[in-house]
Amino acid sequence: MSKNPIIEVKNLVKHYQDIKAVDGISFTVFEGEIFGLLGPNGAGKTTTLEIIESLREKTSGEVIVAGYQLESHADEIKQQIGVQLQAANYYPALTLNELLDMFAGLYNVVIDNHDILSRVGLETRGKAKYKELSGGQKQRFSIATTLINQPKIVFLDEPTTGLDPQARRNLWELIKDIRQKGTTVVITTHYMDEAEILCDRVAIVEKGKVIAIDSPLALIDKLIASGFDRKKPVKQANLEDVFLSLTGYEWRDE
Amino acid sequence: MSNKKKYSQIVAMLAIAKASFRAMIRNPSAVIFSLAFPLIFIFVFGFIKSNRINMEVGIVPGSDTTGAVYSLFKSTPNIERVMNLSDQEMQDRLDKGRIDAIVMFEKSMTDSGVAERVTLTTSKAAGEKGLFVSSILTNIIDKQNIQHYKAMASGLSTHDVQMATVNLPSAEFREMQSSGREYQMIDFILPGQLGFSILSAGVFGTAFVFFSLRQTLVLKRFFATPIKRPYIIMGETLSRLVFQLIGSLFIIIVGHFVFGFTLVKGWMTVLEMLVLSAFGLVIFMGIGFVISGIAKSENVIPPIANIFTMPQFLLSGTFFPVDSFPTWIRVLSKMLPLTYLNDALRKVAFEGVGFMGISTELLILAGFGVLIYAAAVKFFRWE
């Protein structure tokens, strides 16, 4: 399988006054993969993402998205990407159908609302107001808005933060489905189990720098090869498995 | 992207306008400020008018009640006479605003014979009503004088010369008379309410909407789409404009058909008032942009917005004519943009002057607009 780079980030730097939020990050995302940006809070994940989405100016460095240079072709890039922001909201009193109409207009496309909503499992909620949705539904709707312009890449910034285990698993299926249909996914998360299950490759960011980049399995193998030994023997199941087997895997509307 | 149509900012802007309009009609506070408040005031004042304003007038003891002026005054429907009070009591009541005027009727001798002399005393406490009494009296006296001079010219001898001493000079009241139409309460109240509704919708609505769009990252989500920033503002402005103009139109129509609000040139006047409303709204939205930028939290928006709107509510001729204020307050009034919008609306509606006749007001408003938007450019924040 030939790997075509779809995002190339070279030596990206972002300074806020004297704080180096991003301090020379480089990585490449290949077409059709789920790429994870991992790191503690304040490591520079969101800043990096927002620069690629052309929501923020960079201090220096080079970014190429879907073949377009960031500085000269921000508008073309915006038409090729779908963006889900951490904690973003919408007009709360509008229904999902009305919000989708708005986004269709914003992207100058004609869409079938029902089609988009059924991709995220909200096909019965088109007439519901955004404020009436549960946390998990809001996240799913937020992802639905990223699919409107049939983007080549979607960016998901901590999409599962604050969700219960059922909703989280449900979202994983959705993200896998998006990739299955040929869209590249770039995701940030704090949950390592999530990254391990979802991501083909991850970059670990710390203090504005990439300190490791590879597939989750390769990174784990490397750690074990270096002589790492887990203190507690691993059992066949963990507490989350217990929780899910007791409360069911079915995703529920709160 | 040769197979794709060129991206249209207008289509994107209209999408925002439509969504924002839908959000607005579902927002109770927008509806209350733009429509319910002005309508409530118009209904309250409208019904005061339909029950007529009653004025209580003290008649000085010992007044001559045989003259023609007195009998005409007596038969004026909304005058209630208070008799049999001592001078002292009457003055006391006048000072407290419990009666609106004191009138003395006398016979006096002049070179040309016997004249009636009418002396009116009113007080600040009586406010508008004092003006009305004065206007009623002047009216009666003028008519009597005209009759008298006609009679003299035709050689008949009468002794009906009346002289009036009116103690309350009032330029505004004379203006009202000279326009020749009946100036009703609604003609004063409605343009003021319209002006204030435009001010509060522009300031509060814009400040809240842009603050919350920024705070809840809706604006940021818009930035991730190809729309350009000025078109986001235009979309929001367009929806507010449409919403407010529908509200204004509704207020004017209710005012006209329920309370007989004067529209000198009919629909043309309505159109002129709507154009003025739009002009005023865009200017006042600038204040909203400034506030959305300087407010640190949603809770401080109302107090900051009130600093701008309350003085105009009280001093810009929304409820009380600016001319009824003491000079030093009038100076303040002249520093507030709503004063000019209210004046312009009244002139267009009642005097039917058209835009040339309000060019001074329009220029001053435009001047305020330049200042306000200069501040908006400085203080408005996108993130």
XYZ file of C-alpha atoms in Angstrom:
637
model
C 0.000 0.000 0.000
C 1.509 3.269 -1.106
C 1.393 5.992 1.481
C 0.450 9.438 0.207
C 1.149 12.243 2.635
C -1.965 14.414 3.062
C -0.676 16.680 5.831
C 2.937 17.723 6.133
C 4.063 19.782 9.085
C 7.690 20.920 9.105
C 9.341 22.749 11.959
C 6.145 24.406 13.115
C 6.683 27.100 15.749
C 4.122 29.179 17.643
C 5.099 31.741 20.252
C 2.683 33.626 22.497
C 4.738 36.544 23.751
C 7.510 34.591 25.510
C 5.706 31.238 25.765
C 6.705 28.656 23.163
C 3.417 26.807 22.745
C 4.717 24.943 19.713
C 8.475 24.604 19.478
C 9.489 23.032 16.189
C 6.978 20.262 15.534
C 7.274 18.088 12.436
C 5.130 15.149 11.369
C 3.374 13.702 8.368
C -0.161 12.310 8.185
C -0.888 9.795 5.452
C -4.063 9.550 3.434
C -6.672 7.241 4.947
C -5.167 6.806 8.396
C -6.324 7.747 11.862
C -3.546 9.849 13.293
C -3.429 10.667 16.977
C -1.832 13.678 18.643
C -1.246 12.720 22.259
C 0.135 14.715 25.132
C -0.624 16.258 28.508
C -2.635 19.470 28.803
C -0.746 22.482 27.515
C 1.627 20.363 25.435
C 0.583 22.206 22.275
C -1.785 19.680 20.664
C -4.722 22.022 20.212
C -2.524 24.901 19.073
C -0.928 22.663 16.450
C -4.325 21.490 15.279
C -5.730 25.013 15.085
C -2.778 26.207 13.032
C -3.336 23.387 10.535
C -7.049 24.296 10.444
C -5.950 27.893 9.702
C -7.703 29.187 12.828
C -4.421 30.497 14.197
C -1.377 32.185 12.719
C 1.887 30.326 13.017
C 5.133 31.991 14.027
C 7.206 29.973 11.563
C 7.449 26.625 9.821
C 5.718 25.031 6.869
C 2.330 23.341 6.644
C 0.915 21.634 3.550
C -2.647 20.282 3.698
C -4.162 18.263 0.841
C -1.505 19.658 -1.474
C -2.112 23.295 -0.528
C 0.334 25.631 1.183
C -1.255 26.980 4.371
C -0.304 30.630 4.025
C -1.365 31.056 0.409
C -4.382 28.733 0.176
C -6.208 28.833 3.518
C -9.591 29.085 1.769
C -8.972 26.018 -0.402
C -7.817 24.103 2.657
C -10.958 25.073 4.588
C -13.047 23.505 1.823
C -11.109 20.224 2.120
C -11.301 19.794 5.879
C -13.925 19.245 8.553
C -13.278 20.673 11.993
C -14.674 19.646 15.345
C -13.589 21.988 18.106
C -13.122 21.236 21.754
C -16.253 22.459 23.552
C -17.734 24.302 20.598
C -21.444 25.042 20.625
C -24.087 26.074 18.142
C -27.174 28.254 18.275
C -28.815 26.257 21.097
C -32.419 26.995 20.139
C -32.057 25.734 16.577
C -32.942 22.212 15.510
C -30.332 19.894 14.065
C -31.910 20.213 10.625
C -31.740 24.002 10.832
C -28.115 23.904 11.956
C -27.219 21.556 9.115
C -28.937 23.939 6.671
C -26.758 26.703 8.016
C -23.558 24.701 7.611
C -24.571 23.611 4.129
C -24.875 27.302 3.269
C -21.559 28.082 4.933
C -19.870 25.462 2.753
C -21.993 26.283 -0.324
C -23.097 22.676 -0.660
C -26.454 20.949 -0.915
C -26.866 18.072 1.500
C -29.384 15.485 2.562
C -29.798 16.184 6.278
C -31.236 12.768 6.981
C -28.294 11.130 5.298
C -25.752 13.084 7.339
C -27.642 12.531 10.594
C -27.965 8.807 10.015
C -24.211 8.549 9.565
C -23.849 9.646 13.182
C -26.917 7.773 14.413
C -29.067 10.887 14.961
C -31.529 10.320 12.116
C -34.478 10.469 14.513
C -33.326 13.706 16.145
C -33.457 16.098 13.177
C -36.277 18.121 14.698
C -34.739 18.220 18.167
C -33.116 21.423 19.331
C -29.371 21.304 19.865
C -29.774 22.185 23.547
C -32.012 19.141 24.061
C -29.261 16.682 23.083
C -27.263 14.639 25.570
C -23.502 15.108 25.833
C -22.777 12.134 23.572
C -25.340 13.245 21.017
C -23.871 16.738 20.972
C -20.446 15.297 20.186
C -21.908 13.157 17.446
C -23.728 16.105 15.966
C -20.530 18.102 16.153
C -18.849 15.361 14.117
C -21.772 15.371 11.687
C -21.074 19.047 10.939
C -17.522 18.080 9.938
C -18.839 15.741 7.238
C -21.050 18.252 5.428
C -18.499 19.341 2.851
C -17.312 15.753 2.194
C -13.880 16.630 3.507
C -10.666 14.738 2.784
C -9.568 15.184 6.391
C -11.507 15.626 9.625
C -9.941 17.030 12.772
C -11.396 15.907 16.090
C -10.173 17.678 19.204
C -10.812 15.520 22.290
C -14.142 14.244 20.981
C -14.695 11.744 23.823
C -13.803 13.909 26.824
C -16.574 13.810 29.406
C -18.508 10.947 27.841
C -19.549 7.740 29.617
C -17.949 4.447 28.506
C -20.899 3.497 26.309
C -20.976 6.804 24.466
C -17.212 6.674 24.103
C -17.263 3.264 22.452
C -20.098 4.414 20.233
C -18.009 7.340 19.066
C -15.066 5.056 18.333
C -17.266 3.080 15.955
C -18.316 6.323 14.284
C -14.713 7.453 13.860
C -13.705 4.083 12.409
C -16.643 4.323 10.039
C -15.530 7.742 8.832
C -12.079 6.390 8.068
C -13.638 3.350 6.412
C -15.348 5.676 3.938
C -11.952 7.050 2.917
C -11.578 10.136 5.104
C -8.352 10.791 6.948
C -8.857 11.451 10.661
C -6.621 13.511 12.940
C -7.610 13.191 16.585
C -6.334 14.443 19.932
C -7.094 12.597 23.141
C -6.034 12.110 26.738
C -7.137 8.472 26.778
C -4.367 6.076 25.861
C -6.710 3.103 25.538
C -8.630 5.113 22.960
C -5.491 5.983 21.009
C -4.341 2.372 21.152
C -7.606 1.067 19.744
C -8.290 3.811 17.166
C -5.039 5.213 15.868
C -2.861 3.775 13.145
C -0.071 6.063 14.232
C 0.371 8.532 17.085
C 2.669 11.447 17.772
C 3.383 12.144 21.423
C 3.790 15.860 22.068
C 5.470 17.314 25.135
C 6.364 20.964 25.774
C 5.725 21.943 22.161
C 7.887 19.167 20.695
C 7.177 15.742 19.207
C 9.023 13.257 21.392
C 7.833 10.034 19.757
C 5.961 9.096 16.586
C 4.999 5.587 15.458
C 2.171 3.066 15.571
C 0.896 2.337 19.096
C 2.079 -1.254 18.885
C 5.582 -0.289 17.792
C 5.841 2.225 20.630
C 4.737 -0.406 23.151
C 7.169 -2.981 21.797
C 9.969 -0.462 21.970
C 9.212 0.247 25.627
C 9.113 -3.465 26.489
C 12.372 -4.056 24.613
C 13.993 -1.380 26.757
C 13.294 -3.560 29.788
C 10.033 -2.051 31.056
C 8.145 -4.260 33.448
C 4.620 -3.594 34.586
C 4.379 -3.661 38.358
C 1.035 -5.391 38.504
C 0.346 -8.458 36.404
C -2.278 -7.742 33.758
C -5.558 -9.610 34.028
C -7.738 -10.694 31.149
C -10.258 -7.924 31.856
C -10.213 -4.474 33.457
C -12.761 -2.471 35.443
C -14.197 -0.873 32.328
C -14.946 -4.343 30.962
C -16.736 -5.105 34.241
C -18.699 -1.865 34.019
C -19.726 -2.458 30.429
C -20.681 -6.092 30.972
C -22.851 -5.019 33.912
C -24.472 -1.924 32.348
C -24.504 -3.114 28.751
C -22.647 -1.979 25.652
C -25.764 -0.384 24.249
C -25.407 3.301 23.869
C -28.211 5.171 25.565
C -29.763 8.594 25.377
C -29.633 10.308 28.698
C -11.166 22.755 -8.363
C -12.323 23.545 -11.869
C -15.431 21.399 -11.599
C -16.598 23.288 -8.526
C -18.604 26.465 -8.565
C -16.872 29.491 -7.158
C -17.495 29.833 -3.420
C -20.126 32.500 -2.741
C -19.718 34.567 0.416
C -23.251 35.871 -0.070
C -24.758 32.386 0.109
C -22.770 31.756 3.299
C -23.823 35.111 4.751
C -27.490 34.393 4.056
C -27.124 31.007 5.766
C -25.916 32.766 8.915
C -28.628 35.420 8.641
C -31.316 32.757 8.390
C -29.989 30.740 11.329
C -29.538 33.851 13.427
C -33.047 35.046 12.607
C -34.491 31.699 13.663
C -32.508 31.886 16.899
C -33.774 35.417 17.501
C -37.472 34.684 17.142
C -37.024 31.853 19.653
C -35.239 34.098 22.106
C -37.776 35.493 24.569
C -35.677 38.491 25.566
C -35.258 39.640 21.955
C -39.005 39.506 21.428
C -39.707 41.245 24.734
C -37.271 44.086 24.120
C -38.158 44.695 20.499
C -41.873 44.187 20.608
C -43.531 43.601 23.959
C -42.003 46.541 25.853
C -42.790 49.215 23.292
C -46.264 47.800 22.753
C -47.019 47.755 26.468
C -46.013 51.403 26.800
C -47.956 52.331 23.708
C -51.046 50.582 25.042
C -50.716 52.203 28.464
C -50.317 55.677 27.006
C -52.729 54.982 24.196
C -55.502 54.203 26.643
C -54.668 57.184 28.799
C -55.320 59.218 25.710
C -58.585 57.487 24.888
C -59.843 58.173 28.411
C -58.596 61.728 27.899
C -56.230 63.496 30.169
C -58.066 65.222 32.957
C -56.696 68.406 34.355
C -57.641 69.725 37.730
C -57.654 73.476 37.794
C -58.086 75.607 40.877
C -60.280 78.663 40.401
C -59.144 81.587 42.546
C -61.845 82.561 45.049
C -63.648 85.702 44.074
C -63.084 85.072 40.385
C -65.538 86.685 38.016
C -67.612 83.800 36.658
C -69.796 85.827 34.336
C -67.371 86.307 31.498
C -67.430 84.468 28.172
C -63.966 82.974 28.653
C -64.968 81.458 31.939
C -68.074 79.827 30.563
C -66.192 78.356 27.611
C -63.457 77.143 29.929
C -66.051 75.583 32.189
C -67.534 73.608 29.317
C -64.183 72.195 28.164
C -64.630 68.439 28.669
C -61.342 67.461 30.310
C -61.129 70.351 32.717
C -62.151 69.697 36.271
C -62.565 72.846 38.323
C -61.659 72.966 41.984
C -63.452 75.782 43.787
C -63.757 77.050 47.330
C -60.180 76.689 48.375
C -58.197 79.407 50.020
C -55.277 80.933 48.139
C -52.884 79.239 50.503
C -54.411 75.783 50.120
C -54.521 76.142 46.382
C -50.866 77.127 46.137
C -49.985 74.201 48.353
C -51.825 71.737 46.146
C -50.244 73.187 43.024
C -46.760 72.814 44.467
C -47.455 69.176 45.238
C -48.827 68.516 41.776
C -52.284 67.642 43.067
C -53.812 70.334 40.903
C -52.305 71.321 37.594
C -52.968 75.028 37.437
C -54.587 77.967 39.194
C -56.622 80.358 37.137
C -58.017 83.737 38.110
C -60.770 85.409 36.084
C -61.232 89.185 36.506
C -62.995 92.072 34.874
C -60.796 95.060 34.307
C -61.230 98.511 32.817
C -59.180 99.461 29.791
C -59.179 102.412 27.385
C -61.502 100.544 25.055
C -63.864 99.468 27.779
C -64.282 96.423 29.969
C -61.934 93.493 29.422
C -61.622 90.102 30.836
C -58.267 89.263 32.326
C -57.195 85.700 32.810
C -54.208 84.840 34.955
C -52.763 81.371 34.830
C -50.313 79.969 37.331
C -48.877 76.561 36.861
C -45.916 74.689 38.304
C -43.188 72.296 37.336
C -44.997 69.603 39.270
C -47.879 69.837 36.824
C -45.553 69.269 33.847
C -47.358 68.546 30.584
C -50.786 69.167 32.037
C -49.926 72.747 32.870
C -49.086 73.186 29.209
C -52.416 71.736 28.193
C -54.364 74.113 30.453
C -52.396 77.008 29.064
C -53.078 75.885 25.521
C -56.808 75.486 26.156
C -57.038 78.962 27.661
C -55.044 80.608 24.909
C -57.252 78.930 22.382
C -60.440 80.247 23.973
C -59.040 83.741 24.358
C -57.840 83.868 20.754
C -61.240 82.844 19.479
C -62.962 85.411 21.633
C -60.607 88.140 20.453
C -61.143 87.278 16.829
C -64.917 87.436 17.370
C -64.515 90.718 19.129
C -62.421 92.339 16.393
C -64.790 91.071 13.734
C -67.643 92.645 15.651
C -65.728 95.923 16.020
C -64.937 95.973 12.302
C -68.592 95.578 11.476
C -69.373 98.582 13.658
C -71.020 96.767 16.501
C -70.051 97.885 19.895
C -69.034 95.225 22.314
C -67.007 95.245 25.435
C -65.497 91.826 25.061
C -61.765 92.485 24.868
C -59.873 89.789 26.667
C -56.365 89.979 27.839
C -54.448 87.019 28.998
C -51.534 86.814 31.293
C -49.974 83.449 30.859
C -47.243 82.849 33.331
C -45.702 79.869 31.645
C -43.769 80.645 28.502
C -43.518 77.554 26.358
C -42.023 77.501 22.914
C -42.858 73.854 22.460
C -46.513 74.233 23.132
C -46.759 76.957 20.506
C -45.026 74.701 18.026
C -47.620 72.034 18.665
C -50.378 74.451 17.856
C -48.798 75.852 14.764
C -48.632 72.468 13.039
C -52.368 72.604 12.753
C -53.000 68.892 13.328
C -54.153 67.545 16.602
C -51.018 66.358 18.366
C -52.078 63.346 20.346
C -50.301 61.456 23.070
C -49.666 58.546 20.678
C -47.881 60.855 18.223
C -45.412 61.637 20.937
C -45.155 58.212 22.577
C -44.910 55.926 19.559
C -41.812 57.379 17.885
C -40.100 57.500 21.266
C -40.913 53.855 21.948
C -39.794 52.910 18.460
C -36.526 54.758 18.973
C -35.940 53.150 22.323
C -36.781 49.687 21.021
C -34.210 50.182 18.251
C -31.638 51.363 20.774
C -32.106 48.475 23.176
C -32.305 45.831 20.452
C -29.155 47.206 18.856
C -27.185 47.492 22.073
C -28.376 44.538 24.179
C -29.072 42.128 21.347
C -25.782 42.669 19.580
C -23.719 42.656 22.766
C -25.234 39.388 24.000
C -25.198 37.604 20.663
C -21.603 38.382 19.779
C -20.396 37.761 23.304
C -22.029 34.341 23.421
C -21.067 33.416 19.845
C -17.482 34.148 20.776
C -17.662 32.481 24.189
C -19.300 29.278 22.957
C -16.856 29.092 20.041
C -19.577 29.348 17.414
C -17.552 32.106 15.752
C -14.482 29.887 15.788
C -16.444 27.095 14.154
C -17.496 29.600 11.476
C -13.860 30.534 10.940
C -13.142 26.901 10.099
C -15.488 27.263 7.125
C -14.579 29.378 4.097
C -16.749 32.369 5.088
C -14.875 35.654 5.587
C -15.270 37.553 8.850
C -17.055 40.653 7.542
C -19.713 38.398 6.059
C -20.347 36.837 9.483
C -21.063 40.329 10.857
C -23.186 41.191 7.838
C -25.212 38.008 8.280
C -25.917 38.760 11.925
C -26.698 42.400 11.134
C -29.059 41.452 8.340
C -31.081 39.131 10.559
C -31.354 41.729 13.321
C -32.382 44.333 10.780
C -35.132 42.159 9.352
C -36.339 41.202 12.835
C -36.379 44.779 14.079
C -38.056 46.173 10.969
C -40.837 43.600 11.217
C -41.222 44.659 14.867
C -41.223 48.367 13.955
C -43.763 47.822 11.214
C -46.004 45.948 13.632
C -45.724 48.737 16.227
C -46.550 51.425 13.650
C -49.525 49.473 12.315
C -50.944 48.824 15.798
C -50.340 52.470 16.722
C -52.073 53.695 13.600
C -55.100 51.463 13.562
C -55.721 51.125 17.285
C -54.729 54.555 18.562
C -54.852 56.741 15.466
C -51.121 57.397 15.246
C -50.673 60.142 12.640
C -48.997 59.030 9.399
C -49.035 62.224 7.353
C -48.138 60.664 4.012
C -49.572 57.215 4.698
C -47.456 54.260 3.560
C -44.740 56.613 2.358
C -44.360 57.780 5.957
C -44.235 54.174 7.149
C -41.450 53.471 4.663
C -39.534 56.554 5.759
C -39.859 55.516 9.397
C -38.555 52.034 8.584
C -35.564 53.422 6.705
C -34.831 55.642 9.701
C -35.219 52.647 12.019
C -32.698 50.667 9.970
C -30.275 53.593 9.984
C -30.586 53.967 13.743
C -30.279 50.233 14.387
C -27.025 49.902 12.456
C -25.560 52.826 14.428
C -26.674 51.458 17.809
C -25.399 47.980 16.953
C -21.951 49.558 17.017
C -22.387 50.158 20.746
C -23.313 46.479 21.065
C -20.098 45.488 19.267
C -18.083 47.647 21.664
C -19.773 46.103 24.722
C -19.363 42.525 23.451
C -15.656 43.290 23.201
C -15.088 44.920 26.581
C -17.364 42.684 28.680
C -15.372 40.149 30.678
C -18.414 38.009 31.439
C -22.034 37.755 30.408
C -23.153 39.189 33.758
C -21.546 42.553 33.182
C -23.245 43.102 29.822
C -26.554 44.398 31.268
C -24.959 46.994 33.573
C -22.609 48.242 30.851
C -25.419 48.312 28.320
C -27.633 50.182 30.791
C -24.998 52.877 31.175
C -25.574 53.587 27.487
C -29.297 53.034 27.299
C -30.782 54.320 30.582
C -29.808 57.973 30.148
C -31.250 57.876 26.659
C -34.385 56.167 27.944
C -34.929 59.079 30.333
C -33.409 62.073 28.582
C -33.830 61.544 24.862
C -37.504 62.350 24.630
C -38.771 58.802 24.963
C -41.377 59.614 27.598
C -40.961 63.339 28.215
C -40.335 66.046 25.646
C -36.751 67.274 25.784
C -38.042 70.863 25.863
C -39.787 70.279 29.161
C -36.413 69.746 30.859
C -34.376 72.460 32.527
C -31.635 73.880 30.351
C -28.764 71.942 31.888
C -30.516 68.618 31.269
C -31.350 69.718 27.757
C -27.616 70.115 27.178
C -27.166 66.481 28.225
C -30.047 65.395 26.017
C -28.396 66.999 23.034
C -25.341 64.824 23.615
C -27.288 61.571 23.201
C -27.832 59.998 19.777
C -31.329 58.696 20.564
C -32.531 62.300 20.945
C -31.862 62.838 17.255
C -33.396 59.550 16.161
C -36.556 60.305 18.179
C -36.743 63.838 16.789
C -36.260 62.586 13.269
C -38.930 59.901 13.689
C -41.422 62.454 15.071
C -40.764 64.949 12.322
C -41.122 62.321 9.624
C -44.299 60.872 11.115
C -46.135 63.940 12.352
C -44.835 66.766 10.216
C -44.269 64.651 7.121
C -41.043 66.453 6.339
C -39.173 63.756 4.389
C -35.444 63.132 4.600
C -34.402 66.618 3.484
C -36.227 68.076 6.455
C -34.299 65.925 8.899
C -30.890 66.288 7.275
C -29.482 67.874 10.451
C -30.591 64.934 12.574
C -29.290 62.458 9.994
C -25.907 64.185 9.842
C -25.564 64.229 13.611
C -26.556 60.553 13.790
C -24.026 59.726 11.088
C -21.421 61.587 13.141
C -22.280 59.457 16.173
C -22.058 56.423 13.903
C -18.496 57.282 12.893
C -17.450 57.697 16.543
C -19.215 54.523 17.651
C -17.737 52.382 14.886
C -14.281 53.810 15.478
C -14.652 52.518 19.042
C -16.093 49.215 17.776
C -13.067 48.637 15.539
C -10.835 49.250 18.545
C -12.697 47.142 21.107
C -14.419 44.378 19.171
C -12.806 40.966 19.688
C -13.195 37.885 17.549
C -11.621 35.503 20.069
